[in-house]
XYZ file of C-alpha atoms in Angstrom:
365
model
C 12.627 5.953 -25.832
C 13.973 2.228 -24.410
C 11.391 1.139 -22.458
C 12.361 0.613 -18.660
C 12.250 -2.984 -17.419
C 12.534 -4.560 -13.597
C 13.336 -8.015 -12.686
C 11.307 -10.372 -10.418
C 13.792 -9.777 -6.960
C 13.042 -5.479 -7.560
C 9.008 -6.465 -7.988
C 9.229 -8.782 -5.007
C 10.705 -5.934 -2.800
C 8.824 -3.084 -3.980
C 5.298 -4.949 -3.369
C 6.422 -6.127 0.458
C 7.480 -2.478 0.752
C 4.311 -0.896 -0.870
C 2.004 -3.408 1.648
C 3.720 -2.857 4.945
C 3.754 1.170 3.786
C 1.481 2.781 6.370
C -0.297 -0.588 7.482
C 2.579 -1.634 9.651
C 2.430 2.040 11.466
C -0.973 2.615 12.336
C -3.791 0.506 13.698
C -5.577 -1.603 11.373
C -8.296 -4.221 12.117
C -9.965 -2.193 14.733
C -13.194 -4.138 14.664
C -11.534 -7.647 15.122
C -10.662 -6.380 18.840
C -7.446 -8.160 19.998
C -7.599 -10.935 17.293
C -6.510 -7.968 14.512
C -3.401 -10.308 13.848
C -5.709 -12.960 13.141
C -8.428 -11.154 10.808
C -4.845 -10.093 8.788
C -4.270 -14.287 7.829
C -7.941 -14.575 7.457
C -7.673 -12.005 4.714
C -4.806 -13.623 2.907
C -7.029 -15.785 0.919
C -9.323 -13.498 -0.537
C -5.867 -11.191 -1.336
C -4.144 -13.896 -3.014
C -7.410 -14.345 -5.693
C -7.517 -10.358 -5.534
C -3.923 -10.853 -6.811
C -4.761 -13.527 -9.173
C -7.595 -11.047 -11.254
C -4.465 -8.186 -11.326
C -1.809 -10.755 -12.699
C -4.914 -12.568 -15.279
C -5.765 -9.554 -16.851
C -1.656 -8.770 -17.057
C -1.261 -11.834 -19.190
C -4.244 -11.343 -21.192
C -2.760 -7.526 -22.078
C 0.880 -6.967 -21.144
C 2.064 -4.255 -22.780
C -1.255 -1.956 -21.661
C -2.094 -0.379 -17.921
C -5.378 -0.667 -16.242
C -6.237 2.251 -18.104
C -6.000 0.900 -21.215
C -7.305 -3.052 -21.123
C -10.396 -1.232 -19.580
C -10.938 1.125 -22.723
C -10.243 -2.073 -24.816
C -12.480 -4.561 -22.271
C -15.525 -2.047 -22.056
C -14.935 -0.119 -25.106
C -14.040 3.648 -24.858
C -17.153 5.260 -23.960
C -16.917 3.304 -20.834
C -13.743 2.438 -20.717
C -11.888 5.980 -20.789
C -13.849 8.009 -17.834
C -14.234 4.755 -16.021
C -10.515 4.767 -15.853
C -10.579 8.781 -15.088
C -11.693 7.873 -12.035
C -8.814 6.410 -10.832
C -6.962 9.485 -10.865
C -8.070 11.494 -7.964
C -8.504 8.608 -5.921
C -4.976 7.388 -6.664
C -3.323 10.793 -5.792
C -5.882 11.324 -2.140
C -4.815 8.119 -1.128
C -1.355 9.042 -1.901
C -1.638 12.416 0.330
C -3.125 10.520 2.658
C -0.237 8.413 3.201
C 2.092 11.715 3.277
C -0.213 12.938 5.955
C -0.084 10.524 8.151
C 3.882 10.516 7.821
C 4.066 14.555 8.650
C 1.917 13.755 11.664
C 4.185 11.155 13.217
C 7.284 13.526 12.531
C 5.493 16.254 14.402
C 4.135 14.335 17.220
C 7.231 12.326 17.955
C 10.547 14.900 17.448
C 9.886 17.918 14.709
C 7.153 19.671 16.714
C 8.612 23.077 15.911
C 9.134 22.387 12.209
C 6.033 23.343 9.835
C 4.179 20.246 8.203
C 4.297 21.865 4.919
C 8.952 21.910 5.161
C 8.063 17.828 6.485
C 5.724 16.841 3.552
C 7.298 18.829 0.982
C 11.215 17.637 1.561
C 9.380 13.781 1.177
C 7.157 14.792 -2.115
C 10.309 16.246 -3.775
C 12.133 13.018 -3.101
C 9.131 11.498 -4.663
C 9.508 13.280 -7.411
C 13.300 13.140 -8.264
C 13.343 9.225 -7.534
C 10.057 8.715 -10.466
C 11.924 11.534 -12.584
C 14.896 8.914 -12.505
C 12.708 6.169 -14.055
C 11.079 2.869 -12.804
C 14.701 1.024 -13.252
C 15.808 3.470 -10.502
C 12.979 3.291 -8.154
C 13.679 -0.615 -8.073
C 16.826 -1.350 -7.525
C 16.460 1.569 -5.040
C 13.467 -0.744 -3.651
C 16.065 -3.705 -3.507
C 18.790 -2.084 -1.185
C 15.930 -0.554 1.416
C 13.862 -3.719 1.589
C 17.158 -5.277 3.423
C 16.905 -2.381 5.791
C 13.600 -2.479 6.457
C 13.896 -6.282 7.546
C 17.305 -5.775 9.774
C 14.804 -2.656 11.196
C 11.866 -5.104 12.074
C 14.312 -7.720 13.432
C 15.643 -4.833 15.576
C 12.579 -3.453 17.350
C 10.933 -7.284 17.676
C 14.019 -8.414 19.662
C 14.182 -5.627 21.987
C 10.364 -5.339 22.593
C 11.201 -9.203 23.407
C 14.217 -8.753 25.401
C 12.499 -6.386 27.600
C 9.953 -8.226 28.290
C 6.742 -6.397 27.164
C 5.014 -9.417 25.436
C 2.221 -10.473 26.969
C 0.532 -13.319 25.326
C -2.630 -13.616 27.242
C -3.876 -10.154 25.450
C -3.956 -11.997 22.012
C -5.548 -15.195 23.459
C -8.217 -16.824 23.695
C -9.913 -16.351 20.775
C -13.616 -17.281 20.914
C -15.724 -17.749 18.471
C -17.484 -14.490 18.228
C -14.379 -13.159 17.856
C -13.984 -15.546 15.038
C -16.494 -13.829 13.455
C -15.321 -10.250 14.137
C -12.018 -11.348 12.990
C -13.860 -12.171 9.829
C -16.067 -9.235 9.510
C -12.986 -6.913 9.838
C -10.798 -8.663 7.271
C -13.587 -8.416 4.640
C -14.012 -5.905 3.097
C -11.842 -3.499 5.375
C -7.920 -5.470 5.552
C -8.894 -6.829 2.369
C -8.726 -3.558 0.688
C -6.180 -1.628 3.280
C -3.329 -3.073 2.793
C -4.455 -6.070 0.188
C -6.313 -4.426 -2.551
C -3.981 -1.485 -3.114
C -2.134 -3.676 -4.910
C -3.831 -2.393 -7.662
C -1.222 0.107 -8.074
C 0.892 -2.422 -9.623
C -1.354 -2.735 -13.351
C 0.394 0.058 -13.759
C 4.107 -0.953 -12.910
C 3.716 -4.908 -14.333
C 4.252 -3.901 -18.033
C 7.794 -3.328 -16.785
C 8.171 -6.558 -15.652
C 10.699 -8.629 -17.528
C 9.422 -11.708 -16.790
C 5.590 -12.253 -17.847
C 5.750 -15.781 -16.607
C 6.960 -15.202 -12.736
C 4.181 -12.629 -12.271
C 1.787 -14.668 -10.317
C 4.412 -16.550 -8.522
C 6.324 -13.194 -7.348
C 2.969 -11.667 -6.574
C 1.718 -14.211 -4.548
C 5.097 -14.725 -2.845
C 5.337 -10.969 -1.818
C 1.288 -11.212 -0.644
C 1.747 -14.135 1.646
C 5.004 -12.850 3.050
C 3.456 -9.102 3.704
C 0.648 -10.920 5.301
C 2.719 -12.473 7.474
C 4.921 -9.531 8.571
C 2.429 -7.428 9.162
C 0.207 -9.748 11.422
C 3.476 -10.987 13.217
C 3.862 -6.909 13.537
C 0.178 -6.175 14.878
C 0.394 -9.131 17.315
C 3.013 -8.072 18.735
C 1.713 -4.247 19.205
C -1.487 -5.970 20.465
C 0.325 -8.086 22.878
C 2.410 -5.325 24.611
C -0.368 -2.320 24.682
C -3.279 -4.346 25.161
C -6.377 -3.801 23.098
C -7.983 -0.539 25.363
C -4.560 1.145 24.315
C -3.971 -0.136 20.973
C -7.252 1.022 19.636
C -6.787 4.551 21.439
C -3.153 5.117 20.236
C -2.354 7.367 16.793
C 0.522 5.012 15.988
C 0.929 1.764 18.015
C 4.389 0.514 16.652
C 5.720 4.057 17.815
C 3.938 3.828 21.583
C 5.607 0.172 21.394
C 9.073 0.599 20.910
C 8.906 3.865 23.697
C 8.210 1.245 26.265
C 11.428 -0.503 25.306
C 13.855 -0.675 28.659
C 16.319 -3.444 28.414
C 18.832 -3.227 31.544
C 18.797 0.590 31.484
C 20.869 1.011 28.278
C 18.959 0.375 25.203
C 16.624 2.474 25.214
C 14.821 5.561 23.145
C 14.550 3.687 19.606
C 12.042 5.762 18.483
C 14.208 6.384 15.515
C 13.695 2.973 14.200
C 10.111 3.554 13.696
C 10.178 6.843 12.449
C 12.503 5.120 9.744
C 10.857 2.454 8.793
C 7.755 4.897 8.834
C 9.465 7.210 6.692
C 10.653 4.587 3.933
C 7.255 2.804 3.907
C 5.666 5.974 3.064
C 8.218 6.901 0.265
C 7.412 3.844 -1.493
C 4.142 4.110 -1.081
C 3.682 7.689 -2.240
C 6.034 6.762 -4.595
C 3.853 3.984 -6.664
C 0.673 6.190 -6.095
C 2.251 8.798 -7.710
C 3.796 6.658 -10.720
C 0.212 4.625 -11.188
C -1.480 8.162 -11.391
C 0.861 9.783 -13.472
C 1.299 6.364 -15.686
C -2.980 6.110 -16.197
C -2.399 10.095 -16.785
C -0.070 9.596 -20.089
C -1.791 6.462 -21.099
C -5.447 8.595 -20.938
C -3.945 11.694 -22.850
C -1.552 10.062 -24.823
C 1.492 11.722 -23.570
C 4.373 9.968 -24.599
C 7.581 10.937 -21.928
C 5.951 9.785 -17.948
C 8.218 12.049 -16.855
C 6.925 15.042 -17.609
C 3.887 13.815 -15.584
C 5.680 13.204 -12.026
C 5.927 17.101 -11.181
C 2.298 18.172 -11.371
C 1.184 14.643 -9.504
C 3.566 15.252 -6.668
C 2.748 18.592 -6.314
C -1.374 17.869 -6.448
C -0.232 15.204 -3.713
C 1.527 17.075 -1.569
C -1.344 20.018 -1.287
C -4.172 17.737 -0.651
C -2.449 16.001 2.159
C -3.103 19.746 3.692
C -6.830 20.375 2.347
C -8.053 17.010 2.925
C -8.529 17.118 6.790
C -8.394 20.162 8.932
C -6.404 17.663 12.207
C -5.411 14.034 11.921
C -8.682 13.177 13.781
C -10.910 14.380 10.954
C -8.344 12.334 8.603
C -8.669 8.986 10.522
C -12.362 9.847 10.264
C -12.844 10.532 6.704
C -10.126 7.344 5.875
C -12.866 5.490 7.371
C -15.314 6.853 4.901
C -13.090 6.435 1.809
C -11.676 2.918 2.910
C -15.827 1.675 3.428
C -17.134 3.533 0.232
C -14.526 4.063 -2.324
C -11.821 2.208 -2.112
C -13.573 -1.129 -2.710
C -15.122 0.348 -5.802
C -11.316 1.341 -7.381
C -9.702 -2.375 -5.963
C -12.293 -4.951 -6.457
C -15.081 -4.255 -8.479
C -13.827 -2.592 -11.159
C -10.790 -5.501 -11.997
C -13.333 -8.114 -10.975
C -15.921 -7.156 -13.951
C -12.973 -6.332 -15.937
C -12.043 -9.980 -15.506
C -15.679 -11.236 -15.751
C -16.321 -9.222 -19.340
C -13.068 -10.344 -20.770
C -13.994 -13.786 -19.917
C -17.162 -13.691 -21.227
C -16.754 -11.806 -24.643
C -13.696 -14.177 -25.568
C -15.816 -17.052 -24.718
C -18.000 -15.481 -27.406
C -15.742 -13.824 -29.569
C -17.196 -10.549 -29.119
C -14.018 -9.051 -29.718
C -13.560 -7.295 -33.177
């Protein structure tokens, strides 16, 4: 079978649409008070060196997943159920993020429409886009990263034009809140949105261009960044931070305030869009990164045949993993604190830090 490739412009987009997913949707940062849009740039740094480890230990083994360089960094007694692991935490964050787009459909227009129709039409277009193959998914990735930006520059120049932001709720910032801002941005932003980028150890063997993967990756980091403080401040400037910190989904209480001369108004819409393809793209590479450790683990050759059973174990656990979206918020708190780190950080940083060290000492056989 011809091994699928994308270029560097179909990596770019799918990484800026994988970060802004969820993260530009709900509230993030909550610790950091009003300065959330702050405690996003102070995380940029440690996310760039986060990227750094993922792209390193690409070059030192680009043809293999995370999956594999681990079994051949810590040797496969270690290697192989360390790398189990990533499996159901993969595919609960995955139903996580197809939870939280059900609930937004429901609470803003398909109240009398059953979750499961909701979550089920967006797995199966999960799973027919992956079934397609990687090339698909990223030119697909290309054409909706366009829409996504004409979408932002939409709803930020009517929530201007109306006349909603008010700068003095993200200023000052004193220097407490300095410190808040930093408390919240490490460990918490640093891993939600940042460190999910570990998703793509999985898709960067595809990558045609072994060379451009640092500069792409850091590119589509410091850009995400960007967007999705410019995004927050903005939410945090019209709400204020009493409401912002109260509301499910801030972008979508936002853009309902939007009254421009009595005739643009009810956009809702555009955030239930851009909420809509975030998640797809999101699910989408949690799905592919748990089916793609999946084949590598149990040698199965054909990915393909893979995509059914993880969408399917996705889309059921984004019912049995919280009762209400209350006791979801709740437990993402839990899993973002705990578990999360473990999967994003420490496991690629000692993968980087034994590599290092055994070719240093040629402990490789």
């Amino acid at each position: 079978m011809r091994k699928e490739v994308i270029g560097p412009t179909q990596l770019f987009a799918m990484m800026i649409l994988f970060e802004l997913g969820t993260a530009v949707v709900v509230p993030i940062g909550l610790e950091s008070g009003h300065a959330v849009w702050l405690s996003i740039l102070l995380a940029l740094p440690g996310a760039v060196v986060l990227y750094l480890i993922y792209a390193d230990l690409y070059h030192q083994f680009p043809e293999l997943t995370i999956s594999g360089y681990t079994q051949k960094i810590l040797g496969k007694r270690i290697g192989w159920p360390l790398s189990l692991l990533y499996l159901p935490i993969l595919m609960y964050n995955g139903s996580r993020n197809l939870r939280e787009a059900g609930d937004l459909l429901l609470s803003a227009s398909y109240d009398r429409t059953p979750v499961f129709i909701i979550n089920s039409i967006m797995a199966f277009a999960v799973i027919y886009i992956l079934y397609l193959g990687i090339e698909v998914f990223a030119r697909t990735a290309e054409i909706y990263f366009l829409i996504i930006v004409g979408l932002g520059l939409i709803c930020c120049f009517v929530v201007i034009a109306a006349g909603l932001v008010e700068l003095e709720n993200l200023f000052p910032v004193h220097p407490g809140e300095w410190l808040e801002a930093v408390d919240s941005a490490y460990p918490n932003i640093l891993v939600f949105p940042f460190g999910e980028l570990v998703c793509f150890t999985a898709i960067l063997p595809h990558f045609n261009s072994r060379r451009k993967a640092r500069k792409v990756g850091i590119l589509a980091v410091v850009l995400s960044a960007f967007l999705l403080s410019f995004t927050h401040a903005v939410e945090m400037s019209v709400l204020g931070t009493d409401i912002y910190s109260r509301a499910t989904f801030p972008m979508f209480t936002t853009i309902t305030l939007v009254n421009v001369a009595n005739f643009i108004q009810r956009l809702d819409a555009l955030v239930i869009l851009t909420l809509i393809i975030g998640v797809f793209f999101k699910m989408s590479i949690y799905c592919y990164a748990a089916a793609s450790i999946t084949a590598d683990l149990f040698k199965i050759k054909d990915i393909r045949r893979l995509v059914a059973p993880v969408g399917v174990v996705v889309l059921f656990s984004s019912f049995a993993s919280a009762e209400n979206y209350p006791v979801h918020m709740n437990e993402g708190v839990i899993f973002l604190e705990k578990i999360l780190p473990f999967l994003c950080i420490v496991i690629p940083v000692l993968l980087f830090i034994v590599h290092r060290v055994r070719r240093k000492f040629n402990w490789y056989a």
